[in-house]
mmCIF file of C-alpha atoms in Angstrom:
data_model
loop_
_atom_site.group_PDB
_atom_site.id
_atom_site.type_symbol
_atom_site.label_atom_id
_atom_site.label_comp_id
_atom_site.label_asym_id
_atom_site.label_seq_id
_atom_site.Cartn_x
_atom_site.Cartn_y
_atom_site.Cartn_z
ATOM 1 C CA MET A 1 -150.171 197.607 -0.559
ATOM 2 C CA LEU A 2 -148.522 200.914 -1.388
ATOM 3 C CA SER A 3 -151.872 202.382 -2.390
ATOM 4 C CA ALA A 4 -153.098 201.697 1.165
ATOM 5 C CA LEU A 5 -150.886 204.596 2.279
ATOM 6 C CA GLY A 6 -153.213 206.922 0.368
ATOM 7 C CA PHE A 7 -156.189 205.694 2.397
ATOM 8 C CA VAL A 8 -154.188 206.201 5.603
ATOM 9 C CA ALA A 9 -153.440 209.753 4.491
ATOM 10 C CA ALA A 10 -157.114 210.391 3.689
ATOM 11 C CA GLY A 11 -158.074 209.294 7.211
ATOM 12 C CA MET A 12 -155.412 211.529 8.744
ATOM 13 C CA VAL A 13 -156.602 214.484 6.685
ATOM 14 C CA ILE A 14 -160.168 214.015 7.956
ATOM 15 C CA ARG A 15 -159.388 213.234 11.590
ATOM 16 C CA HIS A 16 -156.148 215.078 12.297
ATOM 17 C CA GLY A 17 -156.119 217.839 9.702
ATOM 18 C CA LEU A 18 -153.047 216.557 7.922
ATOM 19 C CA VAL A 19 -151.941 218.841 5.094
ATOM 20 C CA VAL A 20 -150.865 217.048 1.911
ATOM 21 C CA PRO A 21 -148.951 219.527 -0.280
ATOM 22 C CA SER A 22 -148.423 217.023 -3.121
ATOM 23 C CA PRO A 23 -150.801 214.066 -3.666
ATOM 24 C CA GLN A 24 -148.136 212.420 -5.829
ATOM 25 C CA MET A 25 -145.790 212.180 -2.835
ATOM 26 C CA VAL A 26 -148.383 211.217 -0.243
ATOM 27 C CA GLY A 27 -146.861 207.782 0.352
ATOM 28 C CA VAL A 28 -143.461 209.225 1.148
ATOM 29 C CA GLN A 29 -145.084 211.868 3.367
ATOM 30 C CA ILE A 30 -147.072 209.325 5.412
ATOM 31 C CA VAL A 31 -144.016 207.106 5.953
ATOM 32 C CA SER A 32 -141.989 210.115 7.113
ATOM 33 C CA GLU A 33 -144.832 211.214 9.412
ATOM 34 C CA LEU A 34 -145.525 207.873 11.093
ATOM 35 C CA LEU A 35 -142.205 206.000 11.097
ATOM 36 C CA PRO A 36 -138.638 206.800 12.212
ATOM 37 C CA THR A 37 -136.080 208.164 9.752
ATOM 38 C CA GLY A 38 -134.505 204.741 9.132
ATOM 39 C CA PHE A 39 -137.782 203.326 7.819
ATOM 40 C CA TYR A 40 -138.155 206.373 5.577
ATOM 41 C CA LEU A 41 -134.797 205.631 3.944
ATOM 42 C CA PHE A 42 -135.737 201.960 3.471
ATOM 43 C CA PHE A 43 -139.008 203.054 1.876
ATOM 44 C CA ILE A 44 -137.168 205.280 -0.607
ATOM 45 C CA LEU A 45 -134.815 202.401 -1.483
ATOM 46 C CA MET A 46 -137.798 200.095 -1.968
ATOM 47 C CA ILE A 47 -139.456 202.587 -4.334
ATOM 48 C CA LEU A 48 -136.226 202.994 -6.335
ATOM 49 C CA ALA A 49 -135.815 199.198 -6.552
ATOM 50 C CA GLY A 50 -139.372 198.808 -7.824
ATOM 51 C CA LEU A 51 -138.940 201.555 -10.413
ATOM 52 C CA ALA A 52 -135.600 200.137 -11.551
ATOM 53 C CA SER A 53 -137.115 196.669 -11.942
ATOM 54 C CA THR A 54 -140.064 197.962 -13.966
ATOM 55 C CA GLY A 55 -137.866 200.230 -16.092
ATOM 56 C CA ASP A 56 -135.399 197.457 -16.800
ATOM 57 C CA SER A 57 -138.206 195.134 -17.935
ATOM 58 C CA ALA A 58 -139.594 197.829 -20.240
ATOM 59 C CA LEU A 59 -136.161 198.507 -21.751
ATOM 60 C CA CYS A 60 -135.576 194.786 -22.407
ATOM 61 C CA ALA A 61 -139.011 194.479 -24.028
ATOM 62 C CA ALA A 62 -138.463 197.534 -26.240
ATOM 63 C CA GLY A 63 -134.998 196.354 -27.264
ATOM 64 C CA GLY A 64 -136.299 192.892 -28.143
ATOM 65 C CA ILE A 65 -139.253 194.181 -30.152
ATOM 66 C CA VAL A 66 -137.159 196.561 -32.262
ATOM 67 C CA ALA A 67 -134.174 194.239 -32.714
ATOM 68 C CA ILE A 68 -136.006 190.951 -33.342
ATOM 69 C CA ASP A 69 -139.498 191.823 -34.596
ATOM 70 C CA ILE A 70 -138.600 194.864 -36.714
ATOM 71 C CA TYR A 71 -134.885 194.938 -37.596
ATOM 72 C CA GLY A 72 -134.354 191.173 -37.648
ATOM 73 C CA THR A 73 -137.556 190.528 -39.610
ATOM 74 C CA TYR A 74 -137.961 193.427 -42.054
ATOM 75 C CA VAL A 75 -134.754 195.516 -42.187
ATOM 76 C CA ARG A 76 -132.217 192.701 -42.287
ATOM 77 C CA PRO A 77 -133.899 189.295 -42.242
ATOM 78 C CA ARG A 78 -131.788 186.630 -40.538
ATOM 79 C CA LYS A 79 -131.729 182.853 -40.606
ATOM 80 C CA GLY A 80 -132.355 181.117 -37.326
ATOM 81 C CA ALA A 81 -131.386 182.682 -34.017
ATOM 82 C CA SER A 82 -127.783 183.479 -34.925
ATOM 83 C CA ASP A 83 -126.331 186.983 -34.669
ATOM 84 C CA PRO A 84 -122.706 186.559 -35.825
ATOM 85 C CA ASP A 85 -121.906 190.250 -36.319
ATOM 86 C CA GLY A 86 -123.700 191.427 -33.167
ATOM 87 C CA ARG A 87 -126.000 193.818 -35.012
ATOM 88 C CA LEU A 88 -129.124 192.722 -33.167
ATOM 89 C CA VAL A 89 -127.426 193.427 -29.853
ATOM 90 C CA ALA A 90 -126.311 196.845 -31.100
ATOM 91 C CA VAL A 91 -129.822 197.709 -32.334
ATOM 92 C CA SER A 92 -131.268 196.566 -29.017
ATOM 93 C CA ARG A 93 -128.839 198.748 -27.052
ATOM 94 C CA LEU A 94 -129.536 201.777 -29.224
ATOM 95 C CA THR A 95 -133.256 201.235 -28.705
ATOM 96 C CA MET A 96 -132.771 201.137 -24.939
ATOM 97 C CA ILE A 97 -130.798 204.395 -25.070
ATOM 98 C CA GLY A 98 -133.524 206.025 -27.167
ATOM 99 C CA VAL A 99 -136.331 204.869 -24.852
ATOM 100 C CA THR A 100 -134.362 206.100 -21.810
ATOM 101 C CA ALA A 101 -133.834 209.507 -23.429
ATOM 102 C CA ALA A 102 -137.549 209.749 -24.257
ATOM 103 C CA ALA A 103 -138.452 208.835 -20.665
ATOM 104 C CA ILE A 104 -136.125 211.535 -19.304
ATOM 105 C CA LEU A 105 -137.664 214.133 -21.618
ATOM 106 C CA ILE A 106 -141.175 213.157 -20.488
ATOM 107 C CA ALA A 107 -140.107 213.351 -16.831
ATOM 108 C CA LEU A 108 -138.752 216.869 -17.398
ATOM 109 C CA ILE A 109 -142.043 218.221 -18.818
ATOM 110 C CA PRO A 110 -143.112 221.110 -16.534
ATOM 111 C CA ASN A 111 -146.096 220.390 -14.268
ATOM 112 C CA MET A 112 -146.313 216.789 -15.461
ATOM 113 C CA LYS A 113 -148.366 214.695 -13.028
ATOM 114 C CA ILE A 114 -147.672 211.030 -12.427
ATOM 115 C CA LEU A 115 -151.419 210.427 -12.402
ATOM 116 C CA TYR A 116 -151.708 211.595 -16.003
ATOM 117 C CA LEU A 117 -148.909 209.227 -17.058
ATOM 118 C CA PHE A 118 -150.696 206.274 -15.461
ATOM 119 C CA LEU A 119 -154.018 207.271 -17.022
ATOM 120 C CA PHE A 120 -152.371 207.736 -20.433
ATOM 121 C CA TYR A 121 -150.835 204.267 -20.166
ATOM 122 C CA GLY A 122 -154.202 202.885 -19.112
ATOM 123 C CA THR A 123 -155.865 204.492 -22.134
ATOM 124 C CA LEU A 124 -153.205 203.065 -24.433
ATOM 125 C CA ARG A 125 -153.607 199.631 -22.863
ATOM 126 C CA ALA A 126 -157.371 199.834 -23.247
ATOM 127 C CA CYS A 127 -156.926 200.020 -27.039
ATOM 128 C CA ASP A 128 -156.154 196.298 -27.241
ATOM 129 C CA MET A 129 -158.115 195.133 -24.196
ATOM 130 C CA MET A 130 -161.400 194.411 -25.983
ATOM 131 C CA PRO A 131 -159.864 192.842 -29.132
ATOM 132 C CA THR A 132 -157.873 190.521 -26.853
ATOM 133 C CA ALA A 133 -160.985 189.594 -24.872
ATOM 134 C CA LEU A 134 -163.031 189.050 -28.046
ATOM 135 C CA SER A 135 -160.359 186.808 -29.542
ATOM 136 C CA LEU A 136 -160.773 184.410 -26.608
ATOM 137 C CA TYR A 137 -164.417 183.732 -27.473
ATOM 138 C CA MET A 138 -164.711 184.445 -31.200
ATOM 139 C CA GLU A 139 -163.089 182.617 -34.064
ATOM 140 C CA SER A 140 -164.579 184.925 -36.666
ATOM 141 C CA LEU A 141 -162.264 187.829 -35.837
ATOM 142 C CA THR A 142 -159.816 188.785 -38.571
ATOM 143 C CA ALA A 143 -156.338 190.234 -38.263
ATOM 144 C CA ARG A 144 -157.502 193.175 -40.382
ATOM 145 C CA GLY A 145 -160.406 193.942 -38.047
ATOM 146 C CA VAL A 146 -158.277 193.728 -34.905
ATOM 147 C CA PHE A 147 -155.550 195.893 -36.464
ATOM 148 C CA PHE A 148 -157.888 198.677 -37.567
ATOM 149 C CA GLY A 149 -159.822 198.466 -34.300
ATOM 150 C CA ILE A 150 -156.694 199.093 -32.236
ATOM 151 C CA LEU A 151 -155.364 201.706 -34.662
ATOM 152 C CA SER A 152 -158.588 203.721 -34.791
ATOM 153 C CA ALA A 153 -159.008 203.536 -31.001
ATOM 154 C CA ALA A 154 -155.485 204.847 -30.454
ATOM 155 C CA ALA A 155 -155.838 207.556 -33.112
ATOM 156 C CA PHE A 156 -159.081 208.785 -31.538
ATOM 157 C CA GLY A 157 -158.500 208.263 -27.826
ATOM 158 C CA LEU A 158 -154.874 209.168 -27.183
ATOM 159 C CA PRO A 159 -154.858 212.729 -28.623
ATOM 160 C CA LEU A 160 -158.219 213.424 -27.016
ATOM 161 C CA PHE A 161 -157.005 212.128 -23.655
ATOM 162 C CA ILE A 162 -153.860 214.278 -23.836
ATOM 163 C CA HIS A 163 -156.012 217.325 -24.618
ATOM 164 C CA GLY A 164 -158.352 216.598 -21.708
ATOM 165 C CA ALA A 165 -155.493 216.011 -19.270
ATOM 166 C CA ALA A 166 -153.619 219.133 -20.368
ATOM 167 C CA SER A 167 -156.727 221.317 -20.128
ATOM 168 C CA GLY A 168 -157.885 219.745 -16.858
ATOM 169 C CA ASN A 169 -161.224 218.703 -18.355
ATOM 170 C CA PRO A 170 -162.272 215.300 -16.938
ATOM 171 C CA ARG A 171 -165.237 215.047 -19.324
ATOM 172 C CA VAL A 172 -162.915 214.998 -22.322
ATOM 173 C CA THR A 173 -160.757 212.281 -20.779
ATOM 174 C CA ILE A 174 -163.850 210.181 -20.033
ATOM 175 C CA ILE A 175 -165.041 210.603 -23.629
ATOM 176 C CA ALA A 176 -161.584 209.531 -24.818
ATOM 177 C CA VAL A 177 -161.597 206.331 -22.761
ATOM 178 C CA ALA A 178 -165.204 205.524 -23.739
ATOM 179 C CA GLY A 179 -164.366 206.120 -27.412
ATOM 180 C CA VAL A 180 -161.367 203.799 -27.156
ATOM 181 C CA LEU A 181 -163.509 200.988 -25.760
ATOM 182 C CA ILE A 182 -166.296 201.502 -28.304
ATOM 183 C CA LEU A 183 -164.032 201.672 -31.366
ATOM 184 C CA SER A 184 -161.797 198.770 -30.303
ATOM 185 C CA THR A 185 -164.926 196.652 -29.831
ATOM 186 C CA ALA A 186 -167.106 197.739 -32.750
ATOM 187 C CA ILE A 187 -164.577 197.702 -35.603
ATOM 188 C CA PRO A 188 -163.316 194.130 -35.014
ATOM 189 C CA LEU A 189 -166.944 192.982 -34.816
ATOM 190 C CA ILE A 190 -167.888 194.832 -38.019
ATOM 191 C CA LEU A 191 -164.906 193.424 -39.931
ATOM 192 C CA ALA A 192 -165.310 189.897 -38.542
ATOM 193 C CA ARG A 193 -165.833 186.988 -40.911
ATOM 194 C CA ARG A 194 -169.518 186.128 -41.475
ATOM 195 C CA SER A 195 -171.454 186.082 -38.218
ATOM 196 C CA VAL A 196 -170.246 187.569 -34.958
ATOM 197 C CA PHE A 197 -170.760 184.340 -33.000
ATOM 198 C CA PRO A 198 -170.279 181.458 -35.450
ATOM 199 C CA LEU A 199 -171.972 178.169 -34.675
ATOM 200 C CA LYS A 200 -169.214 176.155 -36.268
ATOM 201 C CA SER A 201 -165.503 176.618 -35.681
ATOM 202 C CA GLU A 202 -163.593 178.126 -38.585
ATOM 203 C CA PRO A 203 -159.816 178.065 -39.137
ATOM 204 C CA ARG A 204 -158.058 181.147 -37.864
ATOM 205 C CA GLN A 205 -156.277 183.410 -40.285
#
C-alpha cells in the first residue's frame, strides 16, 4: 500500500509537473502535498512504528541465532533449555548491541541509497531461494551441495553487486543477481546424490 504512493507521485509528475527532489522520500512528500499537517505527522509515526517493529524482529533473530545456535551449541554446549548463569541472555544482548552499531554505521555511509540496501538484501536472499525451492521437490539434494551452492553464490554475487551499485553500473548488478541464481541452482544439482529427479524416495541426510 505504501508503494502506491510512488505511483501517485509518478502521475503527478507527468500531469502536474511535480518536482521530486529525493525519490527515497517520495512517500513523505506526497503525503505532505496532498493531506493536512496532522496526517503527515501520523504518517511519520506509522513509518517509525513499522521500522521499529522490523528492527526489533531482526535484533531478536540475530540474538537467538548467535546465543543458541552458535554459543550454546559450539562455544559452550548446554544441556536442555536451562541457562542458570544467564550467559545466553548476555550473549544475545551483546549481539543485539553489535547489530545495532553495524546498522548505524551503514546508515551513516555518505550517499547511501535505501534502494541499494533493499537490492543488496534481495541479492543475499536470492542465494538460498533456489536451494530452498529445490529441496521441496528433490530428495537427492545433499547438505554439502546446498551449503556450497549458497556459499559460492554469496561469494560471487554480493561483492559484484556492491561494485555495480557503487559504480552505478546496472549491468554489473544484473550479472551479479543472475550469477547468484545460476550458482545456487547448478551446484546443488551437480552435488546431488545419484540422479537429479530420483524415481524412488531416498532417506534424507
